[in-house]
Amino acid sequence: MKDRQPMSAEEQQLLQHFREHQGDEPSAALDARILAAATAQVRQPGKRPPGLGRLHAWLFGGAARVRWSLALGSVALLGLGLGLGLSLRTLQQAPAGYDSPAPAAPALQHYAAPAQEKKAMAESSRLSEPAAGVMADSVAELPEAAAAPQVSGSSAARAKAEAPLPDALRHILQLRRSGREEAAAARADELQQRYPQLDIEAQLKLLQTADEAPH
Amino acid sequence: MTAHPVASFPADHDAALLRRYRQGDAEAFALLYQRHRLGLFRFLCGLCGDPTLAEEIFQDTWLSLIRSESLQREAVLFKTWLYQIARNRLIDHWRKQGRRQALQEAFDEQLHAQSSGEANPEQQLSLSRDQQRLQAALDDLPAEQREVFLLRAHGDLQLHEIAELTRTPAETVKSRLRYALQKLRRLLADPAAAAEVSA
């Protein structure tokens, strides 16, 4: 630093002498007045720094490292909490139809499902006739495959036997069309056991009429 | 509160304490006050020779700093700033009291330049410790020399800092300090001790 020249021993001695022996000191009352005024000044409501200022003071005040860690930790925790909350909310609001059992009553399914399936089947049969044959063969094998599991009571057989009503009816129709009357009758009997009140023949007729109606 | 008046503290620490105080940290002010209270008070006592007036100016200085919203300017040391406030307050007081503006009067350095050759090292060692005599010696100095000496002794300011504070060329400050030291050594040499050594 400029002018920071080493002091001579004489200068040092004289300065030190004055520092040590000029014993004036502010009174304790004066100290107290000044410190009280300083404290009062920063505690005045109007003089308090605004929110950001207080935050700044807190962050850059004493023990700044600890305070920064605390602040960043709080922000991270808040972010984690928000993320979790949003995820749970999204899961709760997910549409029920995607991965849960259809809540609709069988009566409603009766009117809704055949129309959709009729469309889909008409499309596929128009696009590829051979594929329809293959499908019919594979469908024809289902009753035999389903018969054994049904006796054994396995879960796969139960799932097959408990196929939705429109599918079961359509399956019976397909069996009849392919000339497998016995299999069709067996499926009809099974269905009747599941739905004792159901007029299976009437339902089959309705389904057949809908299939034969001009598109 | 017993801070040494001339203990050297890093200037950036003072600035950081002041910033913390401005942001609402009262403890930072207490530290700042503890560091500088003794030096500033003794500087004022030595300059005006009146402890009551020194207390008044001392309190005004700190209250002015407390109530000011400003932060310390970057280029200026906190200590220089503090002593400048105190000095200006004292000059204002003297103006109001109609006292001649001793600190602003022209001063012929050469008139007061006296050789200290007659004071040998033994005499220098036997400087009087009597407080009244110290004050009397200070009072006997020209005001400009007294001010420079007190800023050096109690403010622990460097010559260029004193030059900045008093708005005086550094060379002038240097010569004022030299003359002040010479005169004080001469005034404070203990005649009794000197006689003992020579005997």
mmCIF file of C-alpha atoms in Angstrom:
data_model
loop_
_atom_site.group_PDB
_atom_site.id
_atom_site.type_symbol
_atom_site.label_atom_id
_atom_site.label_comp_id
_atom_site.label_asym_id
_atom_site.label_seq_id
_atom_site.Cartn_x
_atom_site.Cartn_y
_atom_site.Cartn_z
ATOM 1 C CA MET A 1 0.000 0.000 0.000
ATOM 2 C CA LYS A 2 1.277 3.450 -0.766
ATOM 3 C CA ASP A 3 2.635 5.473 2.169
ATOM 4 C CA ARG A 4 2.660 2.375 4.317
ATOM 5 C CA GLN A 5 6.225 3.034 5.364
ATOM 6 C CA PRO A 6 7.753 1.300 8.324
ATOM 7 C CA MET A 7 7.658 3.519 11.373
ATOM 8 C CA SER A 8 10.836 4.462 13.066
ATOM 9 C CA ALA A 9 11.385 3.125 16.558
ATOM 10 C CA GLU A 10 10.949 6.610 17.969
ATOM 11 C CA GLU A 11 7.642 7.146 16.221
ATOM 12 C CA GLN A 12 6.444 3.729 17.279
ATOM 13 C CA GLN A 13 7.388 4.412 20.876
ATOM 14 C CA LEU A 14 5.622 7.745 21.027
ATOM 15 C CA LEU A 15 2.451 6.492 19.372
ATOM 16 C CA GLN A 16 2.359 3.516 21.697
ATOM 17 C CA HIS A 17 2.885 5.756 24.670
ATOM 18 C CA PHE A 18 -0.154 7.828 23.792
ATOM 19 C CA ARG A 19 -2.258 4.765 23.055
ATOM 20 C CA GLU A 20 -1.441 3.283 26.430
ATOM 21 C CA HIS A 21 -1.591 6.324 28.621
ATOM 22 C CA GLN A 22 -4.277 8.527 27.193
ATOM 23 C CA GLY A 23 -6.925 6.801 29.268
ATOM 24 C CA ASP A 24 -10.099 8.487 28.065
ATOM 25 C CA GLU A 25 -12.958 6.106 27.490
ATOM 26 C CA PRO A 26 -16.649 6.520 26.644
ATOM 27 C CA SER A 27 -18.865 5.957 29.655
ATOM 28 C CA ALA A 28 -20.885 2.776 30.026
ATOM 29 C CA ALA A 29 -24.061 4.863 29.799
ATOM 30 C CA LEU A 30 -22.932 6.315 26.472
ATOM 31 C CA ASP A 31 -22.113 2.830 25.158
ATOM 32 C CA ALA A 32 -25.552 1.628 26.240
ATOM 33 C CA ARG A 33 -27.329 4.603 24.611
ATOM 34 C CA ILE A 34 -25.591 4.075 21.273
ATOM 35 C CA LEU A 35 -26.112 0.318 21.217
ATOM 36 C CA ALA A 36 -29.768 0.737 22.194
ATOM 37 C CA ALA A 37 -30.255 3.284 19.415
ATOM 38 C CA ALA A 38 -28.647 0.910 16.917
ATOM 39 C CA THR A 39 -30.886 -1.959 17.988
ATOM 40 C CA ALA A 40 -34.010 0.210 17.974
ATOM 41 C CA GLN A 41 -33.188 1.434 14.473
ATOM 42 C CA VAL A 42 -33.175 -2.053 12.943
ATOM 43 C CA ARG A 43 -36.262 -3.130 14.912
ATOM 44 C CA GLN A 44 -38.456 -0.262 13.762
ATOM 45 C CA PRO A 45 -41.343 -1.804 11.802
ATOM 46 C CA GLY A 46 -40.991 0.731 8.994
ATOM 47 C CA LYS A 47 -37.252 0.260 8.790
ATOM 48 C CA ARG A 48 -37.297 -3.458 8.447
ATOM 49 C CA PRO A 49 -36.052 -4.660 5.121
ATOM 50 C CA PRO A 50 -38.720 -6.140 2.863
ATOM 51 C CA GLY A 51 -39.104 -9.897 2.405
ATOM 52 C CA LEU A 52 -36.362 -10.267 -0.133
ATOM 53 C CA GLY A 53 -34.099 -8.030 1.889
ATOM 54 C CA ARG A 54 -34.670 -10.107 5.001
ATOM 55 C CA LEU A 55 -33.972 -13.261 3.032
ATOM 56 C CA HIS A 56 -30.782 -11.703 1.725
ATOM 57 C CA ALA A 57 -29.788 -10.667 5.221
ATOM 58 C CA TRP A 58 -30.459 -14.161 6.503
ATOM 59 C CA LEU A 59 -28.543 -15.866 3.721
ATOM 60 C CA PHE A 60 -25.531 -13.600 3.803
ATOM 61 C CA GLY A 61 -25.470 -13.032 7.555
ATOM 62 C CA GLY A 62 -23.586 -15.108 10.085
ATOM 63 C CA ALA A 63 -23.124 -18.853 9.439
ATOM 64 C CA ALA A 64 -23.880 -18.331 5.768
ATOM 65 C CA ARG A 65 -22.845 -21.879 4.809
ATOM 66 C CA VAL A 66 -25.330 -23.504 7.147
ATOM 67 C CA ARG A 67 -28.077 -21.114 6.083
ATOM 68 C CA TRP A 68 -27.481 -21.768 2.386
ATOM 69 C CA SER A 69 -27.608 -25.531 3.002
ATOM 70 C CA LEU A 70 -30.852 -25.104 4.906
ATOM 71 C CA ALA A 71 -32.375 -22.950 2.178
ATOM 72 C CA LEU A 72 -31.410 -25.299 -0.655
ATOM 73 C CA GLY A 73 -32.575 -28.326 1.346
ATOM 74 C CA SER A 74 -35.942 -26.695 1.930
ATOM 75 C CA VAL A 75 -36.339 -25.912 -1.764
ATOM 76 C CA ALA A 76 -35.454 -29.504 -2.709
ATOM 77 C CA LEU A 77 -37.928 -30.889 -0.148
ATOM 78 C CA LEU A 78 -40.645 -28.575 -1.429
ATOM 79 C CA GLY A 79 -39.984 -29.731 -4.997
ATOM 80 C CA LEU A 80 -40.128 -33.384 -3.968
ATOM 81 C CA GLY A 81 -43.393 -32.820 -2.109
ATOM 82 C CA LEU A 82 -44.938 -31.036 -5.073
ATOM 83 C CA GLY A 83 -43.858 -33.802 -7.435
ATOM 84 C CA LEU A 84 -45.315 -36.516 -5.228
ATOM 85 C CA GLY A 85 -48.551 -34.614 -4.775
ATOM 86 C CA LEU A 86 -48.990 -34.136 -8.500
ATOM 87 C CA SER A 87 -48.258 -37.816 -9.220
ATOM 88 C CA LEU A 88 -50.851 -39.008 -6.698
ATOM 89 C CA ARG A 89 -53.427 -36.585 -8.056
ATOM 90 C CA THR A 90 -52.823 -37.786 -11.613
ATOM 91 C CA LEU A 91 -53.231 -41.417 -10.570
ATOM 92 C CA GLN A 92 -56.467 -40.671 -8.736
ATOM 93 C CA GLN A 93 -57.929 -38.861 -11.716
ATOM 94 C CA ALA A 94 -57.006 -41.509 -14.335
ATOM 95 C CA PRO A 95 -60.025 -42.767 -16.369
ATOM 96 C CA ALA A 96 -61.567 -45.883 -14.829
ATOM 97 C CA GLY A 97 -61.996 -47.758 -18.133
ATOM 98 C CA TYR A 98 -58.348 -48.255 -19.017
ATOM 99 C CA ASP A 99 -57.217 -50.825 -16.510
ATOM 100 C CA SER A 100 -60.225 -51.563 -14.319
ATOM 101 C CA PRO A 101 -63.211 -53.892 -14.826
ATOM 102 C CA ALA A 102 -66.014 -52.415 -16.937
ATOM 103 C CA PRO A 103 -68.470 -50.852 -14.564
ATOM 104 C CA ALA A 104 -71.335 -50.955 -17.045
ATOM 105 C CA ALA A 105 -74.230 -53.288 -16.373
ATOM 106 C CA PRO A 106 -74.730 -56.296 -18.688
ATOM 107 C CA ALA A 107 -77.897 -54.703 -20.066
ATOM 108 C CA LEU A 108 -75.920 -51.704 -21.249
ATOM 109 C CA GLN A 109 -73.177 -53.893 -22.697
ATOM 110 C CA HIS A 110 -75.859 -55.657 -24.656
ATOM 111 C CA TYR A 111 -76.709 -52.514 -26.537
ATOM 112 C CA ALA A 112 -73.291 -50.978 -26.744
ATOM 113 C CA ALA A 113 -70.910 -53.787 -27.534
ATOM 114 C CA PRO A 114 -72.554 -55.511 -30.525
ATOM 115 C CA ALA A 115 -72.659 -52.350 -32.593
ATOM 116 C CA GLN A 116 -68.941 -51.767 -32.108
ATOM 117 C CA GLU A 117 -68.016 -55.368 -32.694
ATOM 118 C CA LYS A 118 -70.250 -55.585 -35.752
ATOM 119 C CA LYS A 119 -68.390 -52.706 -37.301
ATOM 120 C CA ALA A 120 -65.001 -54.153 -36.495
ATOM 121 C CA MET A 121 -65.880 -57.580 -37.821
ATOM 122 C CA ALA A 122 -67.371 -56.189 -41.017
ATOM 123 C CA GLU A 123 -64.209 -54.223 -41.599
ATOM 124 C CA SER A 124 -61.944 -57.211 -41.072
ATOM 125 C CA SER A 125 -64.042 -59.566 -43.210
ATOM 126 C CA ARG A 126 -64.113 -57.079 -46.047
ATOM 127 C CA LEU A 127 -60.365 -56.613 -45.905
ATOM 128 C CA SER A 128 -59.347 -60.313 -45.804
ATOM 129 C CA GLU A 129 -61.670 -63.211 -46.401
ATOM 130 C CA PRO A 130 -58.959 -65.950 -45.828
ATOM 131 C CA ALA A 131 -58.126 -64.430 -42.480
ATOM 132 C CA ALA A 132 -61.761 -64.763 -41.504
ATOM 133 C CA GLY A 133 -61.566 -68.489 -42.223
ATOM 134 C CA VAL A 134 -58.516 -68.886 -40.069
ATOM 135 C CA MET A 135 -60.251 -66.983 -37.335
ATOM 136 C CA ALA A 136 -63.281 -69.218 -37.591
ATOM 137 C CA ASP A 137 -61.076 -72.308 -37.223
ATOM 138 C CA SER A 138 -59.336 -70.953 -34.223
ATOM 139 C CA VAL A 139 -62.636 -69.925 -32.672
ATOM 140 C CA ALA A 140 -64.045 -73.387 -33.416
ATOM 141 C CA GLU A 141 -61.312 -74.975 -31.347
ATOM 142 C CA LEU A 142 -62.091 -72.870 -28.328
ATOM 143 C CA PRO A 143 -64.952 -74.947 -26.842
ATOM 144 C CA GLU A 144 -62.804 -78.076 -26.657
ATOM 145 C CA ALA A 145 -59.956 -76.137 -25.200
ATOM 146 C CA ALA A 146 -62.339 -74.550 -22.752
ATOM 147 C CA ALA A 147 -64.137 -77.750 -21.774
ATOM 148 C CA ALA A 148 -61.317 -79.377 -19.797
ATOM 149 C CA PRO A 149 -60.377 -76.320 -17.800
ATOM 150 C CA GLN A 150 -63.990 -75.798 -16.933
ATOM 151 C CA VAL A 151 -64.101 -79.241 -15.262
ATOM 152 C CA SER A 152 -60.820 -78.705 -13.520
ATOM 153 C CA GLY A 153 -61.997 -75.254 -12.441
ATOM 154 C CA SER A 154 -58.778 -73.496 -13.387
ATOM 155 C CA SER A 155 -58.750 -69.729 -13.545
ATOM 156 C CA ALA A 156 -58.178 -69.706 -17.333
ATOM 157 C CA ALA A 157 -61.286 -71.831 -17.936
ATOM 158 C CA ARG A 158 -63.288 -69.638 -15.581
ATOM 159 C CA ALA A 159 -62.210 -66.597 -17.523
ATOM 160 C CA LYS A 160 -63.298 -68.242 -20.773
ATOM 161 C CA ALA A 161 -66.664 -69.367 -19.390
ATOM 162 C CA GLU A 162 -67.284 -65.988 -17.889
ATOM 163 C CA ALA A 163 -66.701 -64.118 -21.167
ATOM 164 C CA PRO A 164 -69.002 -61.164 -21.625
ATOM 165 C CA LEU A 165 -72.504 -62.072 -22.766
ATOM 166 C CA PRO A 166 -72.297 -60.524 -26.249
ATOM 167 C CA ASP A 167 -69.063 -62.397 -26.967
ATOM 168 C CA ALA A 168 -70.542 -65.655 -25.786
ATOM 169 C CA LEU A 169 -73.632 -65.158 -27.980
ATOM 170 C CA ARG A 170 -71.510 -64.264 -30.978
ATOM 171 C CA HIS A 171 -69.398 -67.365 -30.392
ATOM 172 C CA ILE A 172 -72.503 -69.553 -30.436
ATOM 173 C CA LEU A 173 -73.617 -67.900 -33.685
ATOM 174 C CA GLN A 174 -70.227 -68.527 -35.246
ATOM 175 C CA LEU A 175 -70.309 -72.191 -34.199
ATOM 176 C CA ARG A 176 -73.764 -72.605 -35.793
ATOM 177 C CA ARG A 177 -72.681 -70.919 -39.002
ATOM 178 C CA SER A 178 -69.708 -73.233 -39.261
ATOM 179 C CA GLY A 179 -72.022 -76.217 -38.853
ATOM 180 C CA ARG A 180 -70.873 -77.207 -35.374
ATOM 181 C CA GLU A 181 -74.290 -77.470 -33.884
ATOM 182 C CA GLU A 182 -73.263 -79.667 -30.939
ATOM 183 C CA ALA A 183 -70.582 -77.301 -29.772
ATOM 184 C CA ALA A 184 -73.003 -74.414 -30.232
ATOM 185 C CA ALA A 185 -75.620 -76.220 -28.129
ATOM 186 C CA ALA A 186 -73.054 -76.957 -25.427
ATOM 187 C CA ARG A 187 -72.045 -73.273 -25.300
ATOM 188 C CA ALA A 188 -75.713 -72.266 -25.162
ATOM 189 C CA ASP A 189 -76.269 -74.626 -22.212
ATOM 190 C CA GLU A 190 -73.313 -73.171 -20.352
ATOM 191 C CA LEU A 191 -74.586 -69.710 -21.020
ATOM 192 C CA GLN A 192 -78.044 -70.621 -19.810
ATOM 193 C CA GLN A 193 -76.530 -71.840 -16.564
ATOM 194 C CA ARG A 194 -74.831 -68.493 -16.086
ATOM 195 C CA TYR A 195 -77.954 -66.520 -17.058
ATOM 196 C CA PRO A 196 -80.969 -68.648 -16.129
ATOM 197 C CA GLN A 197 -83.471 -65.893 -16.972
ATOM 198 C CA LEU A 198 -81.924 -65.126 -20.361
ATOM 199 C CA ASP A 199 -83.828 -66.028 -23.547
ATOM 200 C CA ILE A 200 -80.750 -67.134 -25.423
ATOM 201 C CA GLU A 201 -82.519 -67.912 -28.688
ATOM 202 C CA ALA A 202 -84.193 -64.493 -28.781
ATOM 203 C CA GLN A 203 -80.835 -62.834 -28.143
ATOM 204 C CA LEU A 204 -79.182 -64.902 -30.868
ATOM 205 C CA LYS A 205 -81.904 -63.871 -33.322
ATOM 206 C CA LEU A 206 -81.476 -60.209 -32.482
ATOM 207 C CA LEU A 207 -77.733 -60.516 -32.981
ATOM 208 C CA GLN A 208 -78.176 -62.363 -36.264
ATOM 209 C CA THR A 209 -80.633 -59.739 -37.526
ATOM 210 C CA ALA A 210 -78.210 -56.977 -36.624
ATOM 211 C CA ASP A 211 -75.365 -58.782 -38.422
ATOM 212 C CA GLU A 212 -77.449 -59.315 -41.552
ATOM 213 C CA ALA A 213 -78.768 -55.787 -41.703
ATOM 214 C CA PRO A 214 -77.380 -53.795 -44.655
ATOM 215 C CA HIS A 215 -74.479 -51.523 -43.673
ATOM 216 C CA MET B 1 -16.152 -3.047 26.224
ATOM 217 C CA THR B 2 -12.399 -3.059 26.062
ATOM 218 C CA ALA B 3 -11.392 -3.175 22.438
ATOM 219 C CA HIS B 4 -7.915 -1.941 21.784
ATOM 220 C CA PRO B 5 -8.207 1.359 19.983
ATOM 221 C CA VAL B 6 -5.713 0.578 17.274
ATOM 222 C CA ALA B 7 -6.148 -3.133 16.758
ATOM 223 C CA SER B 8 -5.979 -3.772 13.036
ATOM 224 C CA PHE B 9 -9.064 -5.373 11.540
ATOM 225 C CA PRO B 10 -9.437 -6.211 7.872
ATOM 226 C CA ALA B 11 -11.278 -3.387 6.168
ATOM 227 C CA ASP B 12 -13.570 -5.788 4.341
ATOM 228 C CA HIS B 13 -14.698 -7.121 7.718
ATOM 229 C CA ASP B 14 -15.835 -3.652 8.731
ATOM 230 C CA ALA B 15 -17.687 -3.247 5.431
ATOM 231 C CA ALA B 16 -19.308 -6.670 5.843
ATOM 232 C CA LEU B 17 -20.392 -5.826 9.393
ATOM 233 C CA LEU B 18 -21.908 -2.550 8.243
ATOM 234 C CA ARG B 19 -23.745 -4.343 5.436
ATOM 235 C CA ARG B 20 -25.097 -6.905 7.883
ATOM 236 C CA TYR B 21 -26.242 -4.120 10.180
ATOM 237 C CA ARG B 22 -28.030 -2.358 7.335
ATOM 238 C CA GLN B 23 -29.791 -5.639 6.677
ATOM 239 C CA GLY B 24 -31.076 -5.779 10.238
ATOM 240 C CA ASP B 25 -28.327 -7.529 12.203
ATOM 241 C CA ALA B 26 -27.874 -5.507 15.428
ATOM 242 C CA GLU B 27 -25.062 -7.780 16.630
ATOM 243 C CA ALA B 28 -22.968 -6.743 13.637
ATOM 244 C CA PHE B 29 -23.230 -3.146 14.777
ATOM 245 C CA ALA B 30 -22.151 -4.103 18.304
ATOM 246 C CA LEU B 31 -19.000 -5.693 16.864
ATOM 247 C CA LEU B 32 -18.280 -2.665 14.705
ATOM 248 C CA TYR B 33 -18.777 -0.360 17.679
ATOM 249 C CA GLN B 34 -16.532 -2.429 19.898
ATOM 250 C CA ARG B 35 -13.760 -2.270 17.338
ATOM 251 C CA HIS B 36 -13.728 1.489 16.934
ATOM 252 C CA ARG B 37 -15.200 3.088 20.041
ATOM 253 C CA LEU B 38 -11.996 3.616 21.986
ATOM 254 C CA GLY B 39 -9.895 4.928 19.104
ATOM 255 C CA LEU B 40 -12.581 7.336 17.956
ATOM 256 C CA PHE B 41 -13.264 8.603 21.475
ATOM 257 C CA ARG B 42 -9.604 9.230 22.228
ATOM 258 C CA PHE B 43 -9.143 10.910 18.854
ATOM 259 C CA LEU B 44 -11.976 13.318 19.735
ATOM 260 C CA CYS B 45 -10.736 13.896 23.277
ATOM 261 C CA GLY B 46 -7.259 14.675 22.028
ATOM 262 C CA LEU B 47 -8.556 16.943 19.295
ATOM 263 C CA CYS B 48 -10.919 19.082 21.365
ATOM 264 C CA GLY B 49 -9.414 18.625 24.833
ATOM 265 C CA ASP B 50 -12.879 18.451 26.383
ATOM 266 C CA PRO B 51 -14.247 15.016 27.376
ATOM 267 C CA THR B 52 -17.836 16.302 27.590
ATOM 268 C CA LEU B 53 -17.725 17.739 24.102
ATOM 269 C CA ALA B 54 -15.954 14.589 22.917
ATOM 270 C CA GLU B 55 -18.843 12.478 24.266
ATOM 271 C CA GLU B 56 -21.375 14.669 22.486
ATOM 272 C CA ILE B 57 -19.583 14.483 19.150
ATOM 273 C CA PHE B 58 -18.896 10.782 19.609
ATOM 274 C CA GLN B 59 -22.586 10.074 20.162
ATOM 275 C CA ASP B 60 -23.622 12.289 17.222
ATOM 276 C CA THR B 61 -21.183 10.446 14.976
ATOM 277 C CA TRP B 62 -22.487 6.993 15.796
ATOM 278 C CA LEU B 63 -26.121 8.089 15.688
ATOM 279 C CA SER B 64 -25.494 9.660 12.314
ATOM 280 C CA LEU B 65 -24.060 6.352 11.104
ATOM 281 C CA ILE B 66 -26.971 4.424 12.612
ATOM 282 C CA ARG B 67 -29.627 6.606 11.011
ATOM 283 C CA SER B 68 -27.918 6.817 7.657
ATOM 284 C CA GLU B 69 -29.276 4.416 5.077
ATOM 285 C CA SER B 70 -26.129 4.570 3.013
ATOM 286 C CA LEU B 71 -23.500 1.906 2.874
ATOM 287 C CA GLN B 72 -19.831 2.646 2.979
ATOM 288 C CA ARG B 73 -18.456 3.756 -0.351
ATOM 289 C CA GLU B 74 -16.401 1.061 -2.003
ATOM 290 C CA ALA B 75 -13.212 3.085 -2.307
ATOM 291 C CA VAL B 76 -13.189 4.341 1.278
ATOM 292 C CA LEU B 77 -12.296 2.398 4.380
ATOM 293 C CA PHE B 78 -15.004 2.253 7.010
ATOM 294 C CA LYS B 79 -12.581 3.682 9.545
ATOM 295 C CA THR B 80 -11.668 6.628 7.344
ATOM 296 C CA TRP B 81 -15.359 7.269 6.789
ATOM 297 C CA LEU B 82 -16.118 7.092 10.528
ATOM 298 C CA TYR B 83 -13.325 9.482 11.514
ATOM 299 C CA GLN B 84 -14.319 11.854 8.743
ATOM 300 C CA ILE B 85 -17.883 12.014 10.082
ATOM 301 C CA ALA B 86 -16.552 12.729 13.584
ATOM 302 C CA ARG B 87 -14.144 15.388 12.352
ATOM 303 C CA ASN B 88 -16.854 17.139 10.326
ATOM 304 C CA ARG B 89 -19.214 17.075 13.329
ATOM 305 C CA LEU B 90 -16.571 18.705 15.524
ATOM 306 C CA ILE B 91 -15.846 21.393 12.923
ATOM 307 C CA ASP B 92 -19.603 22.058 12.602
ATOM 308 C CA HIS B 93 -19.843 22.379 16.386
ATOM 309 C CA TRP B 94 -17.006 24.865 16.512
ATOM 310 C CA ARG B 95 -18.577 26.859 13.693
ATOM 311 C CA LYS B 96 -21.854 27.052 15.583
ATOM 312 C CA GLN B 97 -20.016 28.140 18.746
ATOM 313 C CA GLY B 98 -18.209 30.844 16.811
ATOM 314 C CA ARG B 99 -14.825 29.328 17.563
ATOM 315 C CA ARG B 100 -12.150 30.052 15.052
ATOM 316 C CA GLN B 101 -11.776 27.291 12.538
ATOM 317 C CA ALA B 102 -8.529 26.057 13.787
ATOM 318 C CA LEU B 103 -8.391 22.963 11.595
ATOM 319 C CA GLN B 104 -8.880 24.997 8.466
ATOM 320 C CA GLU B 105 -6.434 27.789 9.150
ATOM 321 C CA ALA B 106 -3.305 28.096 7.125
ATOM 322 C CA PHE B 107 -0.318 26.914 9.056
ATOM 323 C CA ASP B 108 3.271 27.681 8.462
ATOM 324 C CA GLU B 109 5.009 24.377 8.974
ATOM 325 C CA GLN B 110 8.456 25.974 9.183
ATOM 326 C CA LEU B 111 7.564 28.144 12.153
ATOM 327 C CA HIS B 112 6.950 25.051 14.189
ATOM 328 C CA ALA B 113 9.781 23.001 12.846
ATOM 329 C CA GLN B 114 12.181 22.686 15.731
ATOM 330 C CA SER B 115 14.949 20.214 16.031
ATOM 331 C CA SER B 116 14.519 17.492 18.607
ATOM 332 C CA GLY B 117 18.230 16.887 18.693
ATOM 333 C CA GLU B 118 18.493 17.886 22.324
ATOM 334 C CA ALA B 119 16.337 14.920 23.471
ATOM 335 C CA ASN B 120 18.548 11.833 23.770
ATOM 336 C CA PRO B 121 17.205 8.220 23.848
ATOM 337 C CA GLU B 122 17.240 8.098 27.625
ATOM 338 C CA GLN B 123 15.078 11.171 27.738
ATOM 339 C CA GLN B 124 12.712 9.636 25.186
ATOM 340 C CA LEU B 125 12.295 6.559 27.345
ATOM 341 C CA SER B 126 11.345 8.632 30.303
ATOM 342 C CA LEU B 127 8.354 10.216 28.635
ATOM 343 C CA SER B 128 5.861 11.434 31.089
ATOM 344 C CA ARG B 129 2.964 9.144 31.764
ATOM 345 C CA ASP B 130 0.934 11.797 33.375
ATOM 346 C CA GLN B 131 -2.295 12.022 31.460
ATOM 347 C CA GLN B 132 -2.751 15.730 32.012
ATOM 348 C CA ARG B 133 0.710 16.335 30.686
ATOM 349 C CA LEU B 134 -0.032 14.285 27.599
ATOM 350 C CA GLN B 135 -3.112 16.355 26.930
ATOM 351 C CA ALA B 136 -1.218 19.567 27.609
ATOM 352 C CA ALA B 137 1.423 18.507 25.108
ATOM 353 C CA LEU B 138 -1.253 17.753 22.540
ATOM 354 C CA ASP B 139 -2.897 21.102 23.181
ATOM 355 C CA ASP B 140 0.412 22.751 22.614
ATOM 356 C CA LEU B 141 0.625 21.352 19.099
ATOM 357 C CA PRO B 142 -0.747 23.315 16.162
ATOM 358 C CA ALA B 143 -4.242 21.995 15.361
ATOM 359 C CA GLU B 144 -3.261 20.450 12.019
ATOM 360 C CA GLN B 145 -0.321 18.583 13.541
ATOM 361 C CA ARG B 146 -2.430 17.461 16.471
ATOM 362 C CA GLU B 147 -5.090 16.121 14.120
ATOM 363 C CA VAL B 148 -2.604 14.159 12.008
ATOM 364 C CA PHE B 149 -0.889 12.748 15.089
ATOM 365 C CA LEU B 150 -4.190 11.666 16.696
ATOM 366 C CA LEU B 151 -5.439 10.044 13.488
ATOM 367 C CA ARG B 152 -2.166 8.132 13.343
ATOM 368 C CA ALA B 153 -2.098 7.211 17.026
ATOM 369 C CA HIS B 154 -5.727 6.381 17.756
ATOM 370 C CA GLY B 155 -7.176 5.767 14.297
ATOM 371 C CA ASP B 156 -4.130 3.773 13.172
ATOM 372 C CA LEU B 157 -4.590 5.367 9.765
ATOM 373 C CA GLN B 158 -1.918 5.364 7.115
ATOM 374 C CA LEU B 159 -0.572 8.641 5.758
ATOM 375 C CA HIS B 160 -2.492 8.425 2.487
ATOM 376 C CA GLU B 161 -5.707 7.716 4.413
ATOM 377 C CA ILE B 162 -5.131 10.779 6.585
ATOM 378 C CA ALA B 163 -4.431 12.779 3.430
ATOM 379 C CA GLU B 164 -7.731 11.635 1.939
ATOM 380 C CA LEU B 165 -9.676 12.300 5.135
ATOM 381 C CA THR B 166 -8.283 15.790 5.667
ATOM 382 C CA ARG B 167 -8.154 16.577 1.935
ATOM 383 C CA THR B 168 -4.511 17.489 2.265
ATOM 384 C CA PRO B 169 -1.560 16.497 0.062
ATOM 385 C CA ALA B 170 0.209 13.394 1.354
ATOM 386 C CA GLU B 171 3.548 15.185 1.606
ATOM 387 C CA THR B 172 2.007 17.852 3.820
ATOM 388 C CA VAL B 173 0.535 15.165 6.053
ATOM 389 C CA LYS B 174 3.908 13.511 6.286
ATOM 390 C CA SER B 175 5.665 16.689 7.347
ATOM 391 C CA ARG B 176 2.917 17.570 9.846
ATOM 392 C CA LEU B 177 3.345 14.201 11.487
ATOM 393 C CA ARG B 178 7.098 14.579 11.595
ATOM 394 C CA TYR B 179 6.871 17.992 13.261
ATOM 395 C CA ALA B 180 4.248 16.760 15.703
ATOM 396 C CA LEU B 181 6.427 13.835 16.765
ATOM 397 C CA GLN B 182 9.432 16.080 17.248
ATOM 398 C CA LYS B 183 7.531 18.562 19.365
ATOM 399 C CA LEU B 184 5.819 15.927 21.484
ATOM 400 C CA ARG B 185 9.105 14.215 22.231
ATOM 401 C CA ARG B 186 10.539 17.525 23.338
ATOM 402 C CA LEU B 187 7.492 18.454 25.434
ATOM 403 C CA LEU B 188 7.158 15.064 27.097
ATOM 404 C CA ALA B 189 10.795 14.462 27.892
ATOM 405 C CA ASP B 190 10.847 14.089 31.656
ATOM 406 C CA PRO B 191 13.319 16.686 33.025
ATOM 407 C CA ALA B 192 13.774 14.800 36.273
ATOM 408 C CA ALA B 193 14.617 11.526 34.515
ATOM 409 C CA ALA B 194 16.924 13.329 32.115
ATOM 410 C CA ALA B 195 18.763 14.899 35.048
ATOM 411 C CA GLU B 196 19.099 11.485 36.677
ATOM 412 C CA VAL B 197 20.626 9.953 33.555
ATOM 413 C CA SER B 198 23.049 12.823 33.023
ATOM 414 C CA ALA B 199 24.164 12.752 36.665
#
